[in-house]
Short mmCIF file of C-alpha atoms in Angstrom, two decimals:
data_model
loop_
_atom_site.label_atom_id
_atom_site.label_comp_id
_atom_site.label_asym_id
_atom_site.label_seq_id
_atom_site.Cartn_x
_atom_site.Cartn_y
_atom_site.Cartn_z
CA MET V 30 -0.02 -0.19 0.05
CA THR V 31 1.17 3.42 -0.78
CA GLU V 32 0.56 6.34 2.00
CA ILE V 33 -0.42 9.68 1.04
CA GLN V 34 2.50 12.03 0.93
CA THR V 35 1.93 14.69 3.68
CA PRO V 36 4.64 17.02 4.77
CA PRO V 37 5.87 16.01 8.75
CA HIS V 38 2.96 16.76 10.47
CA THR V 39 2.88 19.52 13.35
CA LYS V 40 -0.75 19.85 13.80
CA HIS V 41 -3.15 17.28 15.17
CA ARG V 42 -4.85 14.89 12.76
CA LEU V 43 -8.34 13.83 12.75
CA VAL V 44 -9.80 11.30 10.24
CA VAL V 45 -13.52 11.35 10.15
CA VAL V 46 -14.91 8.02 8.40
CA GLY V 47 -18.23 8.87 7.26
CA GLY V 48 -20.33 11.70 5.85
CA GLY V 49 -23.42 11.54 8.01
CA PHE V 50 -25.01 13.61 10.46
CA GLY V 51 -22.51 12.64 13.02
CA GLY V 52 -19.62 12.93 11.12
CA LEU V 53 -20.65 16.59 9.54
CA GLU V 54 -21.51 17.56 12.57
CA ALA V 55 -18.37 16.70 14.32
CA VAL V 56 -16.37 18.82 11.58
CA TYR V 57 -18.77 21.47 11.97
CA ASN V 58 -17.99 21.92 15.59
CA LEU V 59 -13.87 21.74 14.67
CA ARG V 60 -14.02 24.09 11.92
CA ASN V 61 -12.07 26.89 13.78
CA VAL V 62 -9.72 24.33 15.54
CA ASP V 63 -6.46 24.32 14.49
CA ILE V 64 -6.19 20.80 13.23
CA ASP V 65 -6.02 19.06 10.32
CA ILE V 66 -9.24 17.52 9.53
CA THR V 67 -9.81 14.57 6.47
CA ILE V 68 -13.23 13.29 5.74
CA ILE V 69 -13.53 9.82 4.25
CA ASP V 70 -16.74 8.64 2.27
CA GLN V 71 -17.57 5.93 -0.30
CA ARG V 72 -20.15 8.41 -1.87
CA ASN V 73 -19.64 12.16 -2.67
CA HIS V 74 -22.62 13.38 -0.82
CA HIS V 75 -24.51 13.83 2.43
CA LEU V 76 -27.74 12.12 2.48
CA PHE V 77 -30.89 13.24 4.45
CA GLN V 78 -31.83 9.81 5.18
CA PRO V 79 -35.16 10.64 7.24
CA LEU V 80 -36.52 11.74 3.75
CA LEU V 81 -35.10 8.99 1.91
CA TYR V 82 -38.48 6.87 1.47
CA GLN V 83 -40.13 10.06 -0.07
CA VAL V 84 -37.64 9.81 -3.11
CA ALA V 85 -38.64 5.94 -3.21
CA THR V 86 -42.27 6.69 -3.74
CA SER V 87 -41.71 9.61 -6.05
CA THR V 88 -42.53 12.66 -3.72
CA LEU V 89 -38.98 14.41 -4.07
CA ALA V 90 -35.79 14.26 -6.07
CA THR V 91 -32.84 12.89 -5.21
CA SER V 92 -31.09 16.32 -5.88
CA GLU V 93 -33.71 17.73 -2.73
CA ILE V 94 -31.95 15.35 0.29
CA ALA V 95 -28.89 15.12 -0.45
CA TRP V 96 -25.71 17.68 -1.28
CA PRO V 97 -21.93 17.01 -2.20
CA ILE V 98 -19.74 16.97 0.79
CA ARG V 99 -17.42 18.96 -0.63
CA HIS V 100 -19.54 21.83 -1.30
CA LEU V 101 -20.87 21.71 2.50
CA VAL V 102 -16.97 21.96 3.83
CA ARG V 103 -15.94 24.10 1.16
CA LYS V 104 -15.32 27.27 3.66
CA TYR V 105 -13.48 25.25 6.44
CA LYS V 106 -9.67 25.96 5.10
CA ASN V 107 -8.45 22.68 7.52
CA VAL V 108 -10.77 19.97 6.05
CA LYS V 109 -10.00 17.89 3.18
CA THR V 110 -12.35 15.28 2.01
CA LEU V 111 -11.45 11.92 0.03
CA LEU V 112 -13.86 9.82 -2.16
CA GLY V 113 -13.09 6.18 -1.18
CA THR V 114 -14.12 3.42 1.19
CA VAL V 115 -12.33 2.37 3.76
CA GLU V 116 -11.36 -1.61 4.17
CA SER V 117 -9.30 -1.48 7.29
CA VAL V 118 -8.04 0.57 10.36
CA ASP V 119 -4.19 -0.47 11.63
CA ILE V 120 -4.92 0.12 15.53
CA ALA V 121 -1.12 0.22 16.29
CA ALA V 122 0.19 2.17 13.29
CA ARG V 123 -2.50 4.48 13.59
CA THR V 124 -3.59 4.63 9.83
CA VAL V 125 -6.90 3.65 7.80
CA SER V 126 -6.24 1.88 4.43
CA THR V 127 -8.68 2.49 1.64
CA ALA V 128 -9.92 0.04 -0.94
CA ASP V 129 -7.48 1.71 -3.56
CA GLY V 130 -4.45 0.93 -1.89
CA GLU V 131 -4.23 4.51 0.15
CA THR V 132 -3.02 4.91 3.97
CA ILE V 133 -4.16 7.90 6.02
CA PRO V 134 -2.68 8.63 8.99
CA TYR V 135 -4.49 9.90 12.28
CA ASP V 136 -4.19 10.80 15.80
CA THR V 137 -7.61 10.91 16.59
CA LEU V 138 -10.19 8.77 14.67
CA VAL V 139 -13.90 9.14 14.13
CA LEU V 140 -15.94 6.11 12.77
CA ALA V 141 -19.22 7.40 11.68
CA THR V 142 -20.44 4.69 8.97
CA GLY V 143 -23.71 4.09 9.28
CA ALA V 144 -25.54 1.06 8.61
CA ARG V 145 -27.48 -1.37 5.96
CA HIS V 146 -30.25 -3.28 6.19
CA ALA V 147 -30.09 -6.69 7.55
CA TYR V 148 -32.12 -9.90 6.82
CA PHE V 149 -31.44 -11.69 9.99
CA GLY V 150 -29.91 -14.45 8.71
CA HIS V 151 -31.46 -14.29 5.02
CA ASP V 152 -29.56 -12.29 2.95
CA ASP V 153 -30.64 -14.45 -0.21
CA TRP V 154 -33.67 -12.35 0.49
CA GLU V 155 -32.44 -8.89 -0.47
CA PRO V 156 -32.84 -9.58 -4.68
CA TYR V 157 -36.62 -9.69 -3.72
CA ALA V 158 -36.97 -7.34 -1.03
CA PRO V 159 -34.52 -4.53 -1.16
CA GLY V 160 -34.24 -2.00 1.83
CA LEU V 161 -33.94 1.73 1.78
CA LYS V 162 -30.57 3.20 3.27
CA THR V 163 -28.99 4.94 -0.20
CA LEU V 164 -30.17 6.82 -3.03
CA GLU V 165 -29.27 4.26 -5.38
CA ASP V 166 -31.80 1.86 -3.46
CA ALA V 167 -34.40 4.56 -3.10
CA THR V 168 -34.37 4.97 -7.06
CA MET V 169 -34.56 1.16 -7.61
CA ILE V 170 -37.72 0.92 -5.01
CA ARG V 171 -39.04 3.83 -7.06
CA ARG V 172 -38.36 1.99 -10.31
CA ARG V 173 -39.76 -1.17 -9.27
CA ILE V 174 -43.11 0.43 -7.43
CA LEU V 175 -43.61 2.39 -11.05
CA THR V 176 -42.94 -0.69 -13.16
CA ALA V 177 -45.32 -2.67 -11.18
CA PHE V 178 -48.18 -0.47 -12.47
CA GLU V 179 -46.64 -0.53 -15.87
CA LYS V 180 -46.57 -4.25 -16.24
CA ALA V 181 -50.13 -4.46 -14.79
CA GLU V 182 -51.37 -2.40 -17.50
CA ARG V 183 -50.04 -4.31 -20.33
CA GLU V 184 -50.81 -7.86 -18.40
CA PRO V 185 -53.90 -9.59 -19.66
CA ASP V 186 -54.11 -12.01 -16.99
CA PRO V 187 -56.39 -10.97 -13.79
CA ALA V 188 -54.76 -13.14 -11.18
CA LYS V 189 -51.22 -11.73 -12.35
CA ARG V 190 -52.42 -8.24 -12.59
CA MET V 191 -53.06 -8.42 -9.31
CA GLU V 192 -49.58 -9.76 -8.46
CA TYR V 193 -48.28 -6.64 -9.93
CA LEU V 194 -50.83 -4.26 -7.83
CA THR V 195 -49.60 -6.11 -4.71
CA LEU V 196 -46.79 -3.77 -3.10
CA VAL V 197 -45.75 -5.54 0.19
CA ILE V 198 -43.73 -3.63 2.87
CA ILE V 199 -41.97 -5.36 5.48
CA GLY V 200 -41.57 -3.83 9.05
CA GLY V 201 -43.94 -1.78 11.14
CA GLY V 202 -41.32 1.12 12.29
CA PRO V 203 -41.42 4.36 11.22
CA THR V 204 -39.66 3.85 7.53
CA GLY V 205 -42.31 0.96 6.89
CA VAL V 206 -45.47 2.92 7.92
CA GLU V 207 -44.28 6.22 5.75
CA ILE V 208 -43.54 3.96 2.79
CA ALA V 209 -46.84 2.16 3.14
CA GLY V 210 -48.47 5.28 3.41
CA THR V 211 -47.13 6.99 0.57
CA ILE V 212 -47.38 4.16 -1.41
CA ALA V 213 -51.59 4.26 -0.83
CA ASP V 214 -51.43 7.65 -1.60
CA LEU V 215 -49.82 7.39 -4.65
CA ALA V 216 -52.00 4.54 -6.08
CA ARG V 217 -55.36 6.27 -4.89
CA ASP V 218 -54.40 10.14 -5.74
CA THR V 219 -51.51 10.68 -7.84
CA LEU V 220 -51.88 7.62 -10.01
CA LYS V 221 -55.34 8.44 -10.93
CA GLY V 222 -56.54 8.57 -14.39
CA ASP V 223 -53.26 7.87 -15.84
CA PHE V 224 -53.64 4.39 -17.13
CA ARG V 225 -56.73 3.19 -19.16
CA VAL V 226 -56.59 -0.64 -18.37
CA ILE V 227 -55.84 -0.66 -14.87
CA ASP V 228 -57.25 1.39 -11.79
CA PRO V 229 -54.23 2.20 -9.71
CA ALA V 230 -56.62 2.71 -6.56
CA GLU V 231 -57.03 -1.19 -6.66
CA ALA V 232 -53.55 -1.88 -5.69
CA GLN V 233 -53.36 -3.83 -2.77
CA VAL V 234 -50.79 -1.86 -0.02
CA VAL V 235 -49.74 -4.55 2.55
CA LEU V 236 -47.62 -3.80 5.71
CA ILE V 237 -46.25 -6.99 7.70
CA GLU V 238 -45.03 -6.46 11.30
CA GLY V 239 -43.66 -9.41 13.48
CA GLY V 240 -44.47 -7.80 16.59
CA PRO V 241 -47.65 -6.63 17.81
CA ARG V 242 -47.99 -3.47 16.83
CA VAL V 243 -46.80 -0.72 14.17
CA LEU V 244 -44.05 1.91 15.54
CA PRO V 245 -43.52 -0.12 18.61
CA ALA V 246 -41.21 2.85 19.88
CA PHE V 247 -44.62 5.06 20.34
CA SER V 248 -46.83 4.81 22.83
CA GLU V 249 -49.95 2.40 22.74
CA ASP V 250 -51.89 5.01 21.82
CA MET V 251 -50.07 6.05 19.00
CA SER V 252 -49.32 3.02 17.41
CA ALA V 253 -53.16 2.03 17.56
CA TYR V 254 -53.98 5.81 15.78
CA ALA V 255 -51.26 5.23 13.04
CA ARG V 256 -52.72 1.21 12.32
CA ARG V 257 -56.25 3.05 11.80
CA ALA V 258 -54.93 5.75 9.80
CA LEU V 259 -52.98 3.25 7.38
CA GLU V 260 -56.01 1.32 7.02
CA LYS V 261 -58.52 4.48 6.22
CA LEU V 262 -55.72 4.72 3.62
CA GLY V 263 -56.61 1.17 2.58
CA VAL V 264 -53.43 -0.45 3.39
CA THR V 265 -54.08 -3.80 5.14
CA VAL V 266 -52.05 -4.36 8.12
CA HIS V 267 -50.71 -7.97 9.21
CA LEU V 268 -49.39 -7.93 12.93
CA GLY V 269 -47.56 -10.67 15.01
CA HIS V 270 -46.63 -12.73 12.19
CA PRO V 271 -42.82 -12.45 11.06
CA VAL V 272 -42.18 -12.98 7.47
CA THR V 273 -40.73 -16.37 6.91
CA GLU V 274 -40.01 -16.53 3.13
CA CYS V 275 -39.10 -14.05 0.41
CA HIS V 276 -39.19 -15.07 -2.81
CA ALA V 277 -39.33 -13.83 -6.61
CA ASP V 278 -43.31 -14.49 -6.20
CA GLY V 279 -43.74 -12.56 -3.03
CA VAL V 280 -43.82 -13.98 0.77
CA GLU V 281 -44.77 -16.50 3.36
CA PHE V 282 -45.75 -15.05 6.87
CA GLY V 283 -48.13 -16.65 9.31
CA GLY V 284 -48.62 -19.99 7.68
CA GLN V 285 -50.14 -18.11 4.45
CA SER V 286 -48.92 -16.84 0.81
CA LEU V 287 -48.98 -13.69 -0.69
CA ARG V 288 -48.31 -13.25 -4.11
CA ALA V 289 -46.72 -9.89 -4.93
CA ARG V 290 -44.09 -8.64 -7.52
CA THR V 291 -42.77 -5.75 -5.29
CA ILE V 292 -41.31 -6.16 -1.79
CA ILE V 293 -39.86 -3.26 0.32
CA TRP V 294 -37.60 -4.33 3.50
CA ALA V 295 -37.87 -2.30 6.39
CA ALA V 296 -37.31 -4.60 9.30
CA GLY V 297 -33.99 -4.50 10.21
CA VAL V 298 -30.13 -2.70 9.99
CA GLN V 299 -26.78 -4.01 10.34
CA ALA V 300 -23.99 -1.95 10.91
CA SER V 301 -20.65 -1.26 9.11
CA PRO V 302 -17.65 -3.35 9.77
CA ALA V 303 -16.12 -0.81 12.08
CA ALA V 304 -16.37 -3.72 14.74
CA LYS V 305 -14.44 -6.38 12.71
CA TRP V 306 -11.84 -3.27 11.99
CA LEU V 307 -11.37 -2.47 15.78
CA ASN V 308 -11.59 -6.27 17.05
CA ALA V 309 -13.91 -4.52 19.28
CA PRO V 310 -17.24 -6.14 21.02
CA SER V 311 -20.17 -5.65 19.32
CA ASP V 312 -24.14 -6.43 19.38
CA ARG V 313 -26.20 -8.78 17.61
CA ALA V 314 -26.54 -6.00 14.78
CA GLY V 315 -22.93 -5.56 14.44
CA ARG V 316 -22.69 -2.06 16.17
CA VAL V 317 -19.48 -1.48 18.12
CA VAL V 318 -20.21 -1.63 22.14
CA VAL V 319 -18.46 1.64 23.12
CA ASN V 320 -17.58 3.48 26.17
CA ALA V 321 -19.84 5.75 28.16
CA ASP V 322 -17.54 9.09 26.38
CA LEU V 323 -18.63 7.10 22.71
CA THR V 324 -14.61 5.69 22.64
CA ALA V 325 -13.90 2.16 21.42
CA PRO V 326 -12.96 -0.11 24.37
CA ASP V 327 -9.27 0.47 24.99
CA HIS V 328 -8.91 2.98 22.79
CA PRO V 329 -9.20 6.52 24.09
CA GLU V 330 -8.05 7.93 20.65
CA ILE V 331 -10.85 6.32 18.76
CA PHE V 332 -14.70 7.29 18.49
CA VAL V 333 -17.45 5.35 17.22
CA ILE V 334 -20.78 6.95 16.90
CA GLY V 335 -23.98 6.83 15.01
CA ASP V 336 -25.59 4.16 13.51
CA THR V 337 -22.01 2.23 13.95
CA ALA V 338 -22.42 2.29 17.99
CA THR V 339 -24.34 0.96 20.51
CA VAL V 340 -24.63 3.60 22.82
CA PRO V 341 -25.72 3.30 26.59
CA ASN V 342 -28.52 5.53 27.59
CA GLY V 343 -28.15 6.11 31.14
CA GLY V 344 -30.13 2.99 32.31
CA LYS V 345 -32.55 3.06 29.76
CA GLY V 346 -31.22 0.71 27.42
CA THR V 347 -29.41 2.62 24.37
CA VAL V 348 -29.28 5.47 22.51
CA PRO V 349 -31.78 5.49 19.31
CA GLY V 350 -30.28 5.28 15.86
CA ILE V 351 -31.78 8.36 14.52
CA ALA V 352 -30.61 11.62 13.17
CA PRO V 353 -30.80 13.73 16.34
CA ALA V 354 -28.82 11.70 18.14
CA ALA V 355 -26.06 10.87 16.12
CA LYS V 356 -25.76 15.03 15.54
CA GLN V 357 -25.72 15.17 19.20
CA GLN V 358 -23.04 12.78 19.75
CA GLY V 359 -20.98 14.38 16.72
CA LYS V 360 -21.04 17.67 18.76
CA HIS V 361 -20.04 15.69 22.17
CA ILE V 362 -16.97 14.29 20.47
CA ALA V 363 -15.99 17.92 18.74
CA GLU V 364 -16.30 19.31 22.37
CA THR V 365 -14.45 16.41 23.74
CA ILE V 366 -11.38 16.67 21.29
CA LYS V 367 -11.24 20.55 21.92
CA ALA V 368 -10.78 19.64 25.49
CA ARG V 369 -8.27 16.91 24.97
CA LEU V 370 -6.30 19.64 23.11
CA ALA V 371 -6.12 22.48 25.90
CA GLY V 372 -4.63 19.56 27.93
CA ASP V 373 -7.72 17.99 29.50
CA GLN V 374 -7.81 14.26 29.37
CA THR V 375 -10.69 13.85 31.54
CA SER V 376 -13.03 11.53 30.40
CA ARG V 377 -16.65 13.07 29.27
CA PRO V 378 -19.63 10.70 29.15
CA PHE V 379 -21.95 11.38 26.87
CA VAL V 380 -25.73 12.39 27.79
CA TYR V 381 -28.26 12.02 25.04
CA ARG V 382 -31.64 14.38 25.34
CA HIS V 383 -34.28 12.93 23.22
CA ALA V 384 -36.32 15.72 21.33
CA GLY V 385 -39.24 13.22 20.50
CA ASP V 386 -40.43 10.59 18.04
CA LEU V 387 -42.23 11.42 14.90
CA ALA V 388 -43.74 9.45 11.90
CA THR V 389 -45.80 10.60 8.98
CA ILE V 390 -48.84 8.59 7.65
CA GLY V 391 -49.68 9.52 4.02
CA LYS V 392 -50.07 13.27 2.99
CA ARG V 393 -51.97 14.48 6.16
CA ALA V 394 -51.56 12.28 8.74
CA ALA V 395 -48.72 11.75 11.04
CA VAL V 396 -47.81 11.26 14.86
CA THR V 397 -45.72 13.09 17.13
CA ASP V 398 -44.60 12.01 20.22
CA PHE V 399 -42.45 14.87 22.74
CA GLY V 400 -43.14 13.09 26.25
CA TRP V 401 -44.82 16.33 27.66
CA ILE V 402 -47.08 16.65 24.40
CA LYS V 403 -48.29 14.51 21.67
CA LEU V 404 -50.01 15.14 18.90
CA LYS V 405 -51.73 13.30 16.18
CA GLY V 406 -53.22 13.89 12.93
CA TYR V 407 -53.28 16.75 10.48
CA LEU V 408 -51.62 19.10 12.77
CA ALA V 409 -49.03 16.52 13.83
CA TRP V 410 -48.31 16.43 9.99
CA TRP V 411 -47.55 20.14 9.65
CA LEU V 412 -45.35 19.68 12.72
CA TRP V 413 -43.59 16.73 11.42
CA GLY V 414 -42.99 18.56 8.03
CA LEU V 415 -41.56 21.69 9.75
CA ALA V 416 -39.21 19.73 11.74
CA HIS V 417 -37.69 17.96 8.58
CA ILE V 418 -37.56 21.45 6.72
CA TYR V 419 -35.69 22.89 9.65
CA PHE V 420 -33.22 20.41 9.60
CA LEU V 421 -32.53 19.87 5.76
CA ILE V 422 -29.26 21.78 4.20
CA GLY V 423 -29.76 24.92 2.42
CA VAL V 424 -32.24 27.60 2.03
CA ARG V 425 -32.96 26.46 -1.71
CA ASN V 426 -33.57 22.74 -0.72
CA ARG V 427 -35.69 23.56 2.22
CA LEU V 428 -38.07 25.74 -0.06
CA ALA V 429 -38.07 22.68 -2.86
CA VAL V 430 -39.32 20.35 -0.43
CA ALA V 431 -41.87 22.97 1.05
CA LEU V 432 -43.24 23.79 -2.07
CA SER V 433 -43.31 20.03 -3.13
CA TRP V 434 -45.31 19.35 -0.33
CA LEU V 435 -47.53 21.93 -0.36
CA TRP V 436 -48.32 21.13 -4.14
CA ILE V 437 -48.77 17.11 -3.55
CA SER V 438 -50.75 18.20 -0.47
CA VAL V 439 -53.15 20.47 -2.94
CA SER V 440 -53.33 18.80 -6.42
CA GLY V 441 -51.92 15.18 -5.47
CA VAL V 442 -49.44 15.15 -8.19
CA ARG V 443 -45.77 13.77 -7.49
CA SER V 444 -43.57 15.25 -10.07
CA ALA V 445 -40.58 12.93 -9.69
CA ARG V 446 -42.44 9.82 -11.15
CA LEU V 447 -39.33 8.71 -13.40
CA ILE V 448 -38.72 5.24 -13.94
CA THR V 449 -34.52 5.34 -14.90
CA GLN V 450 -32.16 2.69 -15.35
CA ARG V 451 -32.75 -1.34 -14.76
CA ASP V 452 -31.51 -3.68 -12.43
CA ALA V 453 -28.12 -5.07 -13.74
CA ALA V 454 -29.61 -8.78 -13.36
CA ASP V 455 -32.30 -9.06 -16.03
CA GLY V 456 -33.18 -6.64 -18.41
CA THR V 457 -36.94 -6.07 -19.20
CA GLU V 458 -38.08 -8.07 -16.59
CA ALA V 459 -35.73 -6.05 -14.27
CA GLU V 460 -38.26 -3.91 -12.12
CA ALA V 461 -40.72 -6.64 -11.33
CA ARG V 462 -38.55 -9.42 -11.53
#
């Protein structure tokens, strides 16, 4: 391997692997500190994942929820950005190695590499039930959803036509609920009048959750409302029966088979290989079990945050893997690094402040739970929208998303209904398998 050529270093070298919420928050809070910062990410953009499902369901365009990392840090003179995939960490030498043969030295390392969807030992299900973590995932799912309606329009056999018009979402957490509600809106409102043979409103949207209720992180009354709201939109909700098989023709759960050509996975996540890089203890999802101050065990120079880490939450389980938590962790480690540079080596335990839970159900309903106040329905939807617009980066993106939502709410029309590319596996049958 060849090491990146740098002059003999006198400044502290910070390497941040991952340009997500946590990594960028750490960089932002260290932008005026006299250190050298290197960001490494396998993609050139920062992604606003909470709205990724809206790209998958034709509500927003990709450019409205993603921004080039270089552009975001262009004014930070102490920051360098590298496009690359990290493959290993040499703890003894304090270097990270990338897939293209480079090694980058560090004095402090931040691993904020995120997570991918997990299939609980059934990775062979992925071709049939893609998950939603990247822009590529979102555009593939969008392609499969829209192509299902196109193929139904051309299918003369009523039984096979219904297979195309049956869309299954596996997992009843916020992502699954939001996808199911938005697909129902898409079928019943957006596509109304676009076809001549089929009626898109006849599409069967099915949400399957292995647990006893949807949105298990919310209170029982909020979960019950979310289920009623989904069913009002025409979504069929199955609870208490985990999926036992996914294949090209559909799914099996609770002793029954459901034929469907479009399946979306929203049931679990698997962390990046960071735990293997560090040879560190990990939980069942592969997240590094970190110390209270977010450092890797026995390595105070390495921080692990976001979906890459399982973080103790003061006797209340672990910190949830959501964007606000990652941002808080990024700020915390930035303050810790500042203190260390000033000579204070005291361990600083991370204290998580939960701002609340939010989930939307279609285009006119949501649930929000801030502990001291709980809202549901249209008012909650507005609050959900304002919260997400607030966290978007840049005035242009906030305006674009706000106008898109307003237009959809008034007219029902989604402008991002584009079928692009094909699945590499199989030509013309790509989208519907």
